Structures are given as C-alpha cells and as structure tokens.
Tab-separated table of C-alpha atoms and ligand atoms in Angstrom:
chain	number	residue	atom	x	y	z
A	922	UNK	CA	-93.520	29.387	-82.250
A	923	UNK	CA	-90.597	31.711	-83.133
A	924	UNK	CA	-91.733	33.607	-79.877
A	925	UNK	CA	-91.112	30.991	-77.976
A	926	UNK	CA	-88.295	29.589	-79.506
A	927	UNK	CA	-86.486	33.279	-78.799
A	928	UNK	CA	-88.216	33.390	-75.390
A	929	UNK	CA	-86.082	29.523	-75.019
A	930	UNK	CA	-82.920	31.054	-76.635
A	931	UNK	CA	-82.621	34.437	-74.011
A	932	UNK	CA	-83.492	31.963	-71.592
A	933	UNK	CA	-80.625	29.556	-72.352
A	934	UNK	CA	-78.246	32.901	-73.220
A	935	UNK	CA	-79.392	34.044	-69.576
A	936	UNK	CA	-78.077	30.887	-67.842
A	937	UNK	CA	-75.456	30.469	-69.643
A	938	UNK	CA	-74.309	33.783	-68.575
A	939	UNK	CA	-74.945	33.161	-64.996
A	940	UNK	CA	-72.918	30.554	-65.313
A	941	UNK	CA	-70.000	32.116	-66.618
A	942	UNK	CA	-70.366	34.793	-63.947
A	943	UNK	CA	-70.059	32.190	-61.336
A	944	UNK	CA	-67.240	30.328	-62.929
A	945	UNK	CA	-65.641	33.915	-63.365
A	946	UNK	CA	-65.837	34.399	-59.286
A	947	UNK	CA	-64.675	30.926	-58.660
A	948	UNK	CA	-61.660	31.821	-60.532
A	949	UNK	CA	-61.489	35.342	-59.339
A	950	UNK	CA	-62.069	33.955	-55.682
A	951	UNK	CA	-59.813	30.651	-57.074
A	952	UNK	CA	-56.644	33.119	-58.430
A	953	UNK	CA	-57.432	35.354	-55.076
A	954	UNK	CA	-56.649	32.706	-52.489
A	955	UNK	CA	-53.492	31.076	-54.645
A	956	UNK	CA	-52.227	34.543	-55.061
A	957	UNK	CA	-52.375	34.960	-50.750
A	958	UNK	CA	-51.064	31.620	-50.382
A	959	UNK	CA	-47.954	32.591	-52.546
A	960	UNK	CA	-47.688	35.544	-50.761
A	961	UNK	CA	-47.357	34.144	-47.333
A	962	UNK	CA	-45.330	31.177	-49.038
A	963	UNK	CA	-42.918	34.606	-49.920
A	964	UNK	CA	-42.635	35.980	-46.696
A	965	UNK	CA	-42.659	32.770	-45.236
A	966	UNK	CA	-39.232	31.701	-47.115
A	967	UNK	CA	-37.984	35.003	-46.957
A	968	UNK	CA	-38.061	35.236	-42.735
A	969	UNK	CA	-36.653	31.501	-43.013
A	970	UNK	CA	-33.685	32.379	-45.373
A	971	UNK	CA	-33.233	35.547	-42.572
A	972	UNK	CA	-33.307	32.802	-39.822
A	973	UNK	CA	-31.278	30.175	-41.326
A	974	UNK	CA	-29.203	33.126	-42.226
A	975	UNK	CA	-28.568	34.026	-38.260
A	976	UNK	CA	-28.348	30.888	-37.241
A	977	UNK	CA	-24.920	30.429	-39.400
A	978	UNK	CA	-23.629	33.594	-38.704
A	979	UNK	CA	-24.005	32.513	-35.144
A	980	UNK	CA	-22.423	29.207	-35.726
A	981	UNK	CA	-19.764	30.888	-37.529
A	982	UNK	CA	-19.022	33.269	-34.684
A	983	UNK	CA	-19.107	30.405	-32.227
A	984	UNK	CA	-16.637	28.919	-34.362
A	985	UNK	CA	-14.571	32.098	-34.798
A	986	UNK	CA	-14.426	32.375	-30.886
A	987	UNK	CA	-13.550	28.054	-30.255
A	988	UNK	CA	-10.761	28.728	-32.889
A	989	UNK	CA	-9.294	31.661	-30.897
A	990	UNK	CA	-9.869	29.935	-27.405
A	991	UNK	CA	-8.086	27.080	-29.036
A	992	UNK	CA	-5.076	28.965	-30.125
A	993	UNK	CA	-5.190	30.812	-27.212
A	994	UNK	CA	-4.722	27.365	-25.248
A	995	UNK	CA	-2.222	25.925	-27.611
A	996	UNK	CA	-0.246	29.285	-27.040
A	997	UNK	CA	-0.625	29.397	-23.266
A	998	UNK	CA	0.152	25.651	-23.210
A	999	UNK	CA	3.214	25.807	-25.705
A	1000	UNK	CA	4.609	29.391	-23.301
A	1001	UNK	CA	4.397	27.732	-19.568
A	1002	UNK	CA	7.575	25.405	-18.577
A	1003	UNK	CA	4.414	22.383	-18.315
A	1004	UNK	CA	3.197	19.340	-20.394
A	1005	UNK	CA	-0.085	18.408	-21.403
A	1006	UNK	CA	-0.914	15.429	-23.585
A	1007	UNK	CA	-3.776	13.952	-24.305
A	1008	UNK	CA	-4.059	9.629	-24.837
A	1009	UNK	CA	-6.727	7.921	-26.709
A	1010	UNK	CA	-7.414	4.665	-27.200
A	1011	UNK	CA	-4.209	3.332	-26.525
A	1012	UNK	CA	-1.628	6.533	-28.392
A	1013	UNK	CA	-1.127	9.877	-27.304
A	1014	UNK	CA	-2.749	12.134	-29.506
A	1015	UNK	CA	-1.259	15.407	-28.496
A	1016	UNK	CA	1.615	16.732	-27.065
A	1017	UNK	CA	2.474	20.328	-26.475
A	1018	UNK	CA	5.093	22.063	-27.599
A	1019	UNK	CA	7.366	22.430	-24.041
A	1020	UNK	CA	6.857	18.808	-23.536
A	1021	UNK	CA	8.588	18.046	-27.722
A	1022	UNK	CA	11.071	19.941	-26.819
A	1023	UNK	CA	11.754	17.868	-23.569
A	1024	UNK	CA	11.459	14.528	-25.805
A	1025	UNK	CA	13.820	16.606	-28.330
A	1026	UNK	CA	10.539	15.452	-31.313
A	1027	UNK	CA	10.489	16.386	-34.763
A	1028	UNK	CA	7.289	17.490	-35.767
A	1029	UNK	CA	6.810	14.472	-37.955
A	1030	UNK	CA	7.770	12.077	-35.519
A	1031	UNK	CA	4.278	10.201	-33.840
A	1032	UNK	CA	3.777	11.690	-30.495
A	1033	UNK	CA	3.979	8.073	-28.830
A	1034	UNK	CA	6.969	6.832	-30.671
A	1035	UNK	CA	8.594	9.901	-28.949
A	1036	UNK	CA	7.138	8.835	-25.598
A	1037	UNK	CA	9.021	5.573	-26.180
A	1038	UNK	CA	11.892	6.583	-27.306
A	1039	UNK	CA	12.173	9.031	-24.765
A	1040	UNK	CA	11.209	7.041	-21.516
A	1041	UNK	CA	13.007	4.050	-20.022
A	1042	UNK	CA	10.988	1.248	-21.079
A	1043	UNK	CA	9.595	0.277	-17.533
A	1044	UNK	CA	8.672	3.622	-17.366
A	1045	UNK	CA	7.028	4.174	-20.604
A	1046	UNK	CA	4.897	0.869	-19.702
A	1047	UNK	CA	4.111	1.701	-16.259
A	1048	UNK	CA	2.897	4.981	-17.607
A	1049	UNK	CA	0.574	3.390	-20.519
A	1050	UNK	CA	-0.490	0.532	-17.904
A	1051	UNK	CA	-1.498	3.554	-15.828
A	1052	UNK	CA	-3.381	6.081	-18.581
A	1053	UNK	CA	-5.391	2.507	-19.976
A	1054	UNK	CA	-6.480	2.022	-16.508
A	1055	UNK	CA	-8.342	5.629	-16.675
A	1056	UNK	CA	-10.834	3.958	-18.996
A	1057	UNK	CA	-11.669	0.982	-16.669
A	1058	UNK	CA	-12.620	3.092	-13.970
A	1059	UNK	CA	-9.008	4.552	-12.091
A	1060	UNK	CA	-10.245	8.397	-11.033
A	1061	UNK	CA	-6.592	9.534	-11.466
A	1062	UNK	CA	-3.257	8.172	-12.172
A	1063	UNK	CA	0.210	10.062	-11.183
A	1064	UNK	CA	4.021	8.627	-11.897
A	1065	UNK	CA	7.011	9.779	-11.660
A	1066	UNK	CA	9.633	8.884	-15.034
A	1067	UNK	CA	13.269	9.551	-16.109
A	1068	UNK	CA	13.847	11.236	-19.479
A	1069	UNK	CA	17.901	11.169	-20.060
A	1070	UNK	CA	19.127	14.101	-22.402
A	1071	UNK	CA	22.473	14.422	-23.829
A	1072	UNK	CA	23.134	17.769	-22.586
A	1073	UNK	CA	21.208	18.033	-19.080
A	1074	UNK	CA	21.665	14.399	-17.704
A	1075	UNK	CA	18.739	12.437	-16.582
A	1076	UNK	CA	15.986	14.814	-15.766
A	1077	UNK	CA	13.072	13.935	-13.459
A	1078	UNK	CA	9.131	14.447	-14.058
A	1079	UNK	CA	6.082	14.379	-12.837
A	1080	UNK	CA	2.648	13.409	-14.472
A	1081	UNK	CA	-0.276	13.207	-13.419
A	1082	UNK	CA	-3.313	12.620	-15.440
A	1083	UNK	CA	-7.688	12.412	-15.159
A	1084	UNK	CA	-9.678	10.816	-16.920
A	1085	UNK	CA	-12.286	12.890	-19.733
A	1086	UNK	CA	-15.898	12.001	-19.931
A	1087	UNK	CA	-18.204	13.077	-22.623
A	1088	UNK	CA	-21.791	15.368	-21.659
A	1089	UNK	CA	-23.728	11.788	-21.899
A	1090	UNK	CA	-20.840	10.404	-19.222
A	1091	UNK	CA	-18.816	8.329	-21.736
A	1092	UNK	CA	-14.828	8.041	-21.519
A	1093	UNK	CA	-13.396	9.921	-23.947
A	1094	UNK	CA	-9.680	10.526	-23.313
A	1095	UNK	CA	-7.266	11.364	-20.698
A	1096	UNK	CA	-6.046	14.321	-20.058
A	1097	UNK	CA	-1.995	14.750	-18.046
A	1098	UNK	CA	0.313	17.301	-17.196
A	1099	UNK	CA	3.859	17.037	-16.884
A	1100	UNK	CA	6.107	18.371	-14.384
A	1101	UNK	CA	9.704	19.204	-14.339
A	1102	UNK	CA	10.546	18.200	-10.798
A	1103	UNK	CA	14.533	17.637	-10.873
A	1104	UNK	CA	15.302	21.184	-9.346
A	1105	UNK	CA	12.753	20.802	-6.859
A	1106	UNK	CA	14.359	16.346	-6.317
A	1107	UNK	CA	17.792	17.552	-6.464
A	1108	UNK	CA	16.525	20.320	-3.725
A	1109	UNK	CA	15.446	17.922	-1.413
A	1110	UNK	CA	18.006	15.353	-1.203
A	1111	UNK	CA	20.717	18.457	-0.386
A	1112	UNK	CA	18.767	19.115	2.451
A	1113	UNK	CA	18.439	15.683	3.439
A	1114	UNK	CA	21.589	15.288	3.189
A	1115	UNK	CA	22.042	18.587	5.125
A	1116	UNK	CA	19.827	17.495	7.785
A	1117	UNK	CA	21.389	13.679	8.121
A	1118	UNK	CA	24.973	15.576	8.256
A	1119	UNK	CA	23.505	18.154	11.038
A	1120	UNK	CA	22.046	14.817	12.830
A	1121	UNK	CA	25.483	13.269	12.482
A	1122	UNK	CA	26.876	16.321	14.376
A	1123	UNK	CA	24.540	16.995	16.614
A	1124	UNK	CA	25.637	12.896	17.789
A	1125	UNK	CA	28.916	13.097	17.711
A	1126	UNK	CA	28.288	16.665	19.710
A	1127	UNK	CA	25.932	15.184	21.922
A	1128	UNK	CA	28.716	12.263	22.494
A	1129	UNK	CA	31.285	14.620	22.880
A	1130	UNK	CA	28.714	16.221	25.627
A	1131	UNK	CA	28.163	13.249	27.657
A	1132	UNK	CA	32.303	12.202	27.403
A	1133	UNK	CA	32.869	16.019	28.755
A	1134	UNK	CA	29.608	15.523	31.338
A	1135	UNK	CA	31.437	11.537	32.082
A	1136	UNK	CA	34.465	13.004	32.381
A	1137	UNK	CA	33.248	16.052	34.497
A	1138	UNK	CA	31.128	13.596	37.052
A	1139	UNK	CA	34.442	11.428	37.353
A	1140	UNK	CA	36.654	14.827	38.446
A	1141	UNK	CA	34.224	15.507	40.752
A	1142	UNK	CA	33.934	12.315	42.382
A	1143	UNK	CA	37.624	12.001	42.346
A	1144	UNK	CA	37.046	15.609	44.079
A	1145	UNK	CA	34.172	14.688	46.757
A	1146	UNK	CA	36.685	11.090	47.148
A	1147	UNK	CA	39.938	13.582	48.253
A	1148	UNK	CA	37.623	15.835	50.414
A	1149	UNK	CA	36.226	12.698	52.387
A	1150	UNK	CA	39.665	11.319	52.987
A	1151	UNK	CA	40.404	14.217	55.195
A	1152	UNK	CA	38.163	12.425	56.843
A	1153	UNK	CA	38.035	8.585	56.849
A	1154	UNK	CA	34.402	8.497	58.787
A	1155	UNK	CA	32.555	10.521	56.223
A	1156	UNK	CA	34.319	8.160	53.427
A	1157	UNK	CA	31.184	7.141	50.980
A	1158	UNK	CA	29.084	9.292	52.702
A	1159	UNK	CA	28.609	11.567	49.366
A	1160	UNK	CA	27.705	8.378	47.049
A	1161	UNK	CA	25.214	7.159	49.976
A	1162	UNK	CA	23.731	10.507	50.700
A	1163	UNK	CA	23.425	10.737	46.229
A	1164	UNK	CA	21.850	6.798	45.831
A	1165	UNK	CA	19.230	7.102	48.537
A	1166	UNK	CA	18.388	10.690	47.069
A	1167	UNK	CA	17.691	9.022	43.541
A	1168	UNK	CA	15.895	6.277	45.206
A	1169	UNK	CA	13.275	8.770	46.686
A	1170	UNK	CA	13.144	10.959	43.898
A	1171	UNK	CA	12.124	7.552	41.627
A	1172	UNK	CA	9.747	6.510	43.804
A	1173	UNK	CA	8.217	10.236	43.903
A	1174	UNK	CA	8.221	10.259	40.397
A	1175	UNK	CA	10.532	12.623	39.596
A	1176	UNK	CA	11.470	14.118	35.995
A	1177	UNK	CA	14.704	13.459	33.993
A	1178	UNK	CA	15.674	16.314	34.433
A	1179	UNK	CA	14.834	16.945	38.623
A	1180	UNK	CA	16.559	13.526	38.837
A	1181	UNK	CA	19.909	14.678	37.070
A	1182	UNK	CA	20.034	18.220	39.398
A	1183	UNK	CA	19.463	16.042	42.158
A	1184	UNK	CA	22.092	13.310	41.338
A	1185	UNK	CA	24.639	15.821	40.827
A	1186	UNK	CA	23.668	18.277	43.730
A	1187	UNK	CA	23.984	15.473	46.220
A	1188	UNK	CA	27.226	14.165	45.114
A	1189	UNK	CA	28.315	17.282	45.769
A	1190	UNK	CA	26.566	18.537	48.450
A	1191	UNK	CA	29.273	18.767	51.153
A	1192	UNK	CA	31.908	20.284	48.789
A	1193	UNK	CA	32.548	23.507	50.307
A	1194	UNK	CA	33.922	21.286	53.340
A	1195	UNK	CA	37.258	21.608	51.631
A	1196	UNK	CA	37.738	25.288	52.996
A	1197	UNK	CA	37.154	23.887	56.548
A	1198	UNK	CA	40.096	23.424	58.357
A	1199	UNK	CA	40.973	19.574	58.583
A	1200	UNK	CA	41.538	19.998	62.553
A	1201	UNK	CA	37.743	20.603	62.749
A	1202	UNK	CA	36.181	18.084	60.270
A	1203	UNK	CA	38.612	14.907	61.974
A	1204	UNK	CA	37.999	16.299	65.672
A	1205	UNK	CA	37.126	13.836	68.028
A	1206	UNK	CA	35.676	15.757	70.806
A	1207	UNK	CA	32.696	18.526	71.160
A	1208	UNK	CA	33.165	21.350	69.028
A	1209	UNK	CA	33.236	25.358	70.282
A	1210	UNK	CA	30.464	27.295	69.344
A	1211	UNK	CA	33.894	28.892	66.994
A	1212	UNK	CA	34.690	26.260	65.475
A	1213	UNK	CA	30.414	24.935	64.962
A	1214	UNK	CA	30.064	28.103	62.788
A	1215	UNK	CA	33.184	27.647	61.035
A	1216	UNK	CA	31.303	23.809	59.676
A	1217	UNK	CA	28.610	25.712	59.137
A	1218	UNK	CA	29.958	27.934	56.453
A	1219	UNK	CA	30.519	24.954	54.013
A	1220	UNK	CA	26.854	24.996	52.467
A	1221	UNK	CA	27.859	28.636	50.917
A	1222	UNK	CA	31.048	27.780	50.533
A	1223	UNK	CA	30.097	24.845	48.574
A	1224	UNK	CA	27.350	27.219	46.232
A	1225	UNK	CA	29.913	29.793	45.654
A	1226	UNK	CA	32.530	26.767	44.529
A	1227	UNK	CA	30.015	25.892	41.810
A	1228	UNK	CA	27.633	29.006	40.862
A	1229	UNK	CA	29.616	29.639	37.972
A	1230	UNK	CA	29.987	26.301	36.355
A	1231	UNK	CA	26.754	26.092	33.667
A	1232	UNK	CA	27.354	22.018	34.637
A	1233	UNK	CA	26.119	22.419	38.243
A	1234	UNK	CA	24.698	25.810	38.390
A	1235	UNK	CA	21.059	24.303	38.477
A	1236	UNK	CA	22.678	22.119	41.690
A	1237	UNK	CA	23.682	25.359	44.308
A	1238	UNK	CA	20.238	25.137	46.361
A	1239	UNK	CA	21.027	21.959	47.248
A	1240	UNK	CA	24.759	22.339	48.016
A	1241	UNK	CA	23.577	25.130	49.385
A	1242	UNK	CA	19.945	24.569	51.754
A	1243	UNK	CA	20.656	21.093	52.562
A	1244	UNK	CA	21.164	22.157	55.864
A	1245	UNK	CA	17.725	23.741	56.545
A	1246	UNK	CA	14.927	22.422	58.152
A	1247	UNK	CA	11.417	23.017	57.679
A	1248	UNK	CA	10.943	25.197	60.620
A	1249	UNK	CA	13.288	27.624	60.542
A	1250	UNK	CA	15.695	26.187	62.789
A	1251	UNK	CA	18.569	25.325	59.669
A	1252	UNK	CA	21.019	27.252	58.157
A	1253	UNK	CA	22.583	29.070	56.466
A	1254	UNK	CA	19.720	31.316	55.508
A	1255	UNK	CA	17.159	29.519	58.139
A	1256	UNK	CA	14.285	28.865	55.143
A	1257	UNK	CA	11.006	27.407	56.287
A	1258	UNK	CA	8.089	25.995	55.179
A	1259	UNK	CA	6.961	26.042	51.157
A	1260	UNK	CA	10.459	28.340	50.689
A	1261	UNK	CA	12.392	24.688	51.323
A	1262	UNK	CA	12.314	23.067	47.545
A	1263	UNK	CA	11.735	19.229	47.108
A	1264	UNK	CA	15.039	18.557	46.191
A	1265	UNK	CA	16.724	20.236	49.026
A	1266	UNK	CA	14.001	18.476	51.571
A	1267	UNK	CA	14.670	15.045	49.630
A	1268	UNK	CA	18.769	15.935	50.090
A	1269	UNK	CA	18.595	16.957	53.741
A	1270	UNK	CA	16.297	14.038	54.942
A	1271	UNK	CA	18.979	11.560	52.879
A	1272	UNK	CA	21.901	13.209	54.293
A	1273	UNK	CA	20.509	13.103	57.970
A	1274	UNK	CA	20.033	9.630	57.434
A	1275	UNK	CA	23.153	8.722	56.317
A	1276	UNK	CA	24.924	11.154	58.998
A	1277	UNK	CA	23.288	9.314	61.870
A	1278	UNK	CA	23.524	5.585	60.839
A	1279	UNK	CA	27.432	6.538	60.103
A	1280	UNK	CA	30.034	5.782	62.319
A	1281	UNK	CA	31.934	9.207	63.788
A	1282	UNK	CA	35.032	9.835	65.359
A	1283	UNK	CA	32.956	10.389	68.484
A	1284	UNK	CA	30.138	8.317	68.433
A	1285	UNK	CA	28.443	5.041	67.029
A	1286	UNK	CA	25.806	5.030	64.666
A	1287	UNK	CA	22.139	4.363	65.172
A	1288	UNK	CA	20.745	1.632	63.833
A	1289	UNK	CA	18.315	1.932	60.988
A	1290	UNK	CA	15.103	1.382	63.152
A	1291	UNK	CA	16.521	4.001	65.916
A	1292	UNK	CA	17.535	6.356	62.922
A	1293	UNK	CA	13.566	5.956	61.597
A	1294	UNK	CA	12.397	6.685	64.856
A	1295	UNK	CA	13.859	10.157	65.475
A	1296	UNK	CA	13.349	11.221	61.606
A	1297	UNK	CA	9.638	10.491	62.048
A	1298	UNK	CA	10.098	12.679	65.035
A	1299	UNK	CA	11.598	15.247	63.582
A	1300	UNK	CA	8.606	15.182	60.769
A	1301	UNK	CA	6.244	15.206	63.373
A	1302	UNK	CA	7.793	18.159	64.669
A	1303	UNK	CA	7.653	20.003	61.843
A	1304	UNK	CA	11.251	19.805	61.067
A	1305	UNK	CA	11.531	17.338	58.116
A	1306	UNK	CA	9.161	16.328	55.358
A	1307	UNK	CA	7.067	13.220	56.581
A	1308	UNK	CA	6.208	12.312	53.384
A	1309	UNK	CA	10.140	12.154	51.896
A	1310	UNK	CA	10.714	10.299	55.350
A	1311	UNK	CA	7.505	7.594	55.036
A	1312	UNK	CA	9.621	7.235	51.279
A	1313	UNK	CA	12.232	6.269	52.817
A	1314	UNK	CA	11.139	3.778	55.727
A	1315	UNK	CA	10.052	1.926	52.447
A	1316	UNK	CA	13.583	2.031	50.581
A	1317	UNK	CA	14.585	0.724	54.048
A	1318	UNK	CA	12.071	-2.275	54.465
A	1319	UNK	CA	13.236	-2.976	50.889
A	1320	UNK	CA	17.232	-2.902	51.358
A	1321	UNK	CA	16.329	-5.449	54.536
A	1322	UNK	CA	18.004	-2.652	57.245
A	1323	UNK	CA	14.227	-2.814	58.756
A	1324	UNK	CA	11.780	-5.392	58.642
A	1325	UNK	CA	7.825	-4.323	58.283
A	1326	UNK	CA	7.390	-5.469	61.757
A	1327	UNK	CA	10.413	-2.975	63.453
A	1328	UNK	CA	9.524	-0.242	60.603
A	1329	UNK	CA	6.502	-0.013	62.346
A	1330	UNK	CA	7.864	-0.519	65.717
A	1331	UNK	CA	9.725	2.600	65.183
A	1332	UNK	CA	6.152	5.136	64.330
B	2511	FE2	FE1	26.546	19.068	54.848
C-alpha cells in the first residue's frame, strides 16, 4: 500500500514537473518573442524618428530657400522703376514699394485706399471694373490712368494685369504691372507734332512749288506766245501741237510723270525758233537751201535754251528730236528706229499734224481727212509711228474733223 501510494506520489511529482517545464518554455518561448517584438518596435521608431526627422529638415530648408526667393523678389521688385500689385477678391493686397512711392503711401495706409486716393475716380473704377472681370473669365486686362503729383504734374501709366489660377485651375488673384509711360507719351506727341509741322511745310513748300511751276508754265507761254507773233500763221500752233500730244499720251496710257515731260516739252518744242531770223520764219516764198538749214538749227537751239533749267531739263529730247523721223531721214542728229523715244514720236506726229492742217504764208492747209491720208503714208513708209497716227485718226473722229466713214476713206 505505502508502495504504491509513493509509486502514485513520484508519479504525480513527475507530471507535475513536466508541467512546469513546459510552462517554463512557454514563457521562455512567451518572454523570447515579446522581447523581438520590442526590439523591432525599437528600431522601428528609431528609423521613423530619423525619417520624420529628414522630412522637417527638408521642409525647413524648402522653407529657408521660399523665404529667400521671396525677399529676393520683394527686393528685385522694390529696385526696378515697375509696379506690381496683386488684387483679391475685390482689394489690392500688395503693392510694391516703387509703385507707394508713386501713390506717395504711408506704410499704414490700406493699399486700395491709396489706389483711390491716388487715381481719378473714373480711372480707379475702370481699373477695378477691369481686375473683377479677370475672375469671370477676361484672359487679360490693360488701362492706361493719370496719377497727379504735386511736384511732377500729372504723370501717365500703364497696367496691365493676368489673371492667377491655382494647380487644381481655380482663380486665385490677379497679378499687374505698372508702367511709367509719360517720358515715352510726352515722346511721342513731340514727334507728332514734329511730323504734322514737317507735313505743314512740306504743303506750304509743295504750294510754293506748284505757284513757282504756275508761274514758270505762264512765263513760258507768255514766251512761246511772243515767239509765235513773229509769226501770225504759227499763232496757237504750240498749245495745239501740246493738247493733241496729251490727248495721245492719255489714250496710250501714259504715266504722271511721261504726261508732265510731255506737256511741257511740247509747249515748248519750237523755242529755239527765237534765234532764227524773223525774215526767214514770216517768208512767203521757197526757202534757199541757206536759209532751210538756218530753220533747221532751232531743235538744238531750243535744247541748249533749256538744258540747264532742272524745270525742263527732262523736256530737251523733245525740243530737241521732234524733227526726226523714224527712218533716218530727220534731223538734227537723223535718229531712227527704237533710238526715236515715244514722246518725241508722239510730239513729231502731233506737230506734223498741226503744221499741215495750218494755214501758211504760202499755202492752205489740208483738210483733216487729206492730212490723215499722207500721215498714214508716211507710217506706212516707215517714217512715222502708225500706231501714234491710228491714235490720232481716233482723237479726230472724236473732235468731229473726220467722220468714221472719211477716216476710213483716207487708209
Ligand atoms: Fe519745230
């Protein structure tokens, strides 16, 4: 009995042991596992107190560097001769410092009750009415505004301003500059003023210029008027020989400027007859071979008369070819062909025209159909432009000297 009762009691001891041995690794293995978990718990906090600790000294950089950009700005913006402001909802909430010292604003003074006091007050609306309208959508809004100072005057400016969206594409603000522009105003209207004062002289110069050119053509014609009178059959013939010239040159289309040489050659195109002797220009009869070469020095008599006046210089190839004919055969210096200019063939054919429909001391004139008939000739000869003289069967049919029936009588 006691055998078995110490048999039970080592038997009870035994298990009681095991037991503790296992509860003593569950701890062991319990303690073990909390003792890694506060470990890594350690480390854990310790890399995110280094982290955290980065991540401010980063922010705090970032910071460092927005603070010096901003003073940097405010600096750069307060140095240049510009304004910026900025206007939110309705005020402006900054000003820089060149742009206070334009309003003349004390530092405590609100930046918009400066604006206001400063501007004229259709100005200062028009300006608000323009930086409100940034928010509903206007992509940019300039003006130009008065400030008055007591020592400069009124001063002119510029501004123009944009409107400031956030990252998500809200409105946020508006953003304006400010120009100084009264140097660059006052600038411009001196040299409007300059250039309305040059126009005004360059008028009264170019008036001046046409009296002198008026006055000028009126000499002349007084001159070409004395010349004729030596001879009362030529009388006219100048102004005739001049209005059928402009007639052809209009209908061939002539320039301005062709049309004014060719106006004022052919008014003047017999001058140099005033250094032939009277006796010779009025005689009645046939002229000596003598006295035929004497007439026929008037065409360089003429040129030489006018090559030095600026007036007619551009006119001497007509006073002074408008004797030459188209194959050779004219004088002085017997041109032909392509070496005859339009002008001078437009002059000659005119003059011929008016020479043999004229009245002379020793003959009658042709009529106009008889007078068409032997210029044709002459073109078809080679001697005169057809063209200039087909021009002028028309100016004829049209003055009623030919009708279309005896115009083409005489082809
Ligand atoms: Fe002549």
């Amino acid at each position: 009995m006691l055998a078995i009762s110490v048999s039970n009691r080592q038997q009870m001891l035994r298990v009681e042991r095991d037991q503790i041995t296992q509860v003593s690794d569950e701890a062991d293995q319990f303690s073990g596992t909390m003792f890694t978990v506060a470990v890594l718990l350690a480390i854990g906090s310790l890399v995110l107190v280094r982290t955290s600790a980065r991540q401010q000294h980063d922010l705090f950089q970032a910071q460092e560097r927005a603070e010096r950009h901003q003073v940097a700005y405010q600096q750069m913006s307060n140095s240049i001769p510009v304004g910026f402001y900025t206007y939110r909802q309705g005020q402006f909430a900054y000003t820089n410092r060149w742009w206070d010292d334009q309003l003349r604003r004390d530092p405590d003074e609100p930046a918009m009750k400066a604006m206001q006091r400063g501007l004229l007050q259709e100005e200062f609306d028009e300006l608000t009415r323009g930086l409100n309208s940034l928010q509903d959508g206007l992509t940019e809004f300039e003006m130009r505004f008065h400030l008055s100072t007591p020592d400069e005057g009124t001063r002119i400016y510029e501004t123009r301003a944009l409107p400031i969206f956030s990252e998500e594409g809200a409105y946020e603000h508006a953003l304006g500059y400010i120009l100084d522009v009264t140097q660059r105003e006052s600038s411009r209207r001196q040299l409007e003023a300059k250039t309305r004062e040059v126009q005004n002289k360059n008028a009264l110069l170019s008036q001046a210029f046409a009296d002198l050119e008026s006055n000028f053509d009126a000499m002349v014609r007084s001159l070409v008027k004395a010349i004729e009178a030596k001879d009362p059959y030529t009388a006219g013939h100048s102004e005739r020989v001049m209005d059928y010239s402009i007639r052809i040159g209009e209908k061939l289309g002539l320039d301005p400027h062709q049309m004014k040489i060719l106006q004022k050659g052919t008014l003047i195109h017999d001058i140099g007859k005033i250094g032939v002797p009277d006796a010779i220009l009025t005689k009645p009869d046939k002229l000596t071979e003598e006295e035929y070469d004497l007439i026929k020095l008037h065409p360089t008599i003429g040129a030489n008369m006018v090559r030095e006046i600026p007036l007619f210089e551009e006119c001497v190839p007509i006073i002074m070819w408008h004797h030459e004919r188209l194959n050779g055969s004219g004088y002085p210096d017997r041109l032909a062909g392509d070496d005859v200019p339009l002008l001078v063939r437009i002059a000659a054919i005119a003059d011929t025209y008016d020479a043999m429909t004229s009245d002379r001391a020793y003959r009658r004139g042709l009529d106009h159909a008889e007078a068409l008939r032997r210029l044709r000739k002459d073109a078809e000869d080679g001697i005169l432009d057809e063209r200039i003289v087909e021009v002028l069967a028309d100016i004829m049919v049209e003055d009623g000297k030919l009708t279309r029936n005896s115009e083409s009588m005489a082809a």
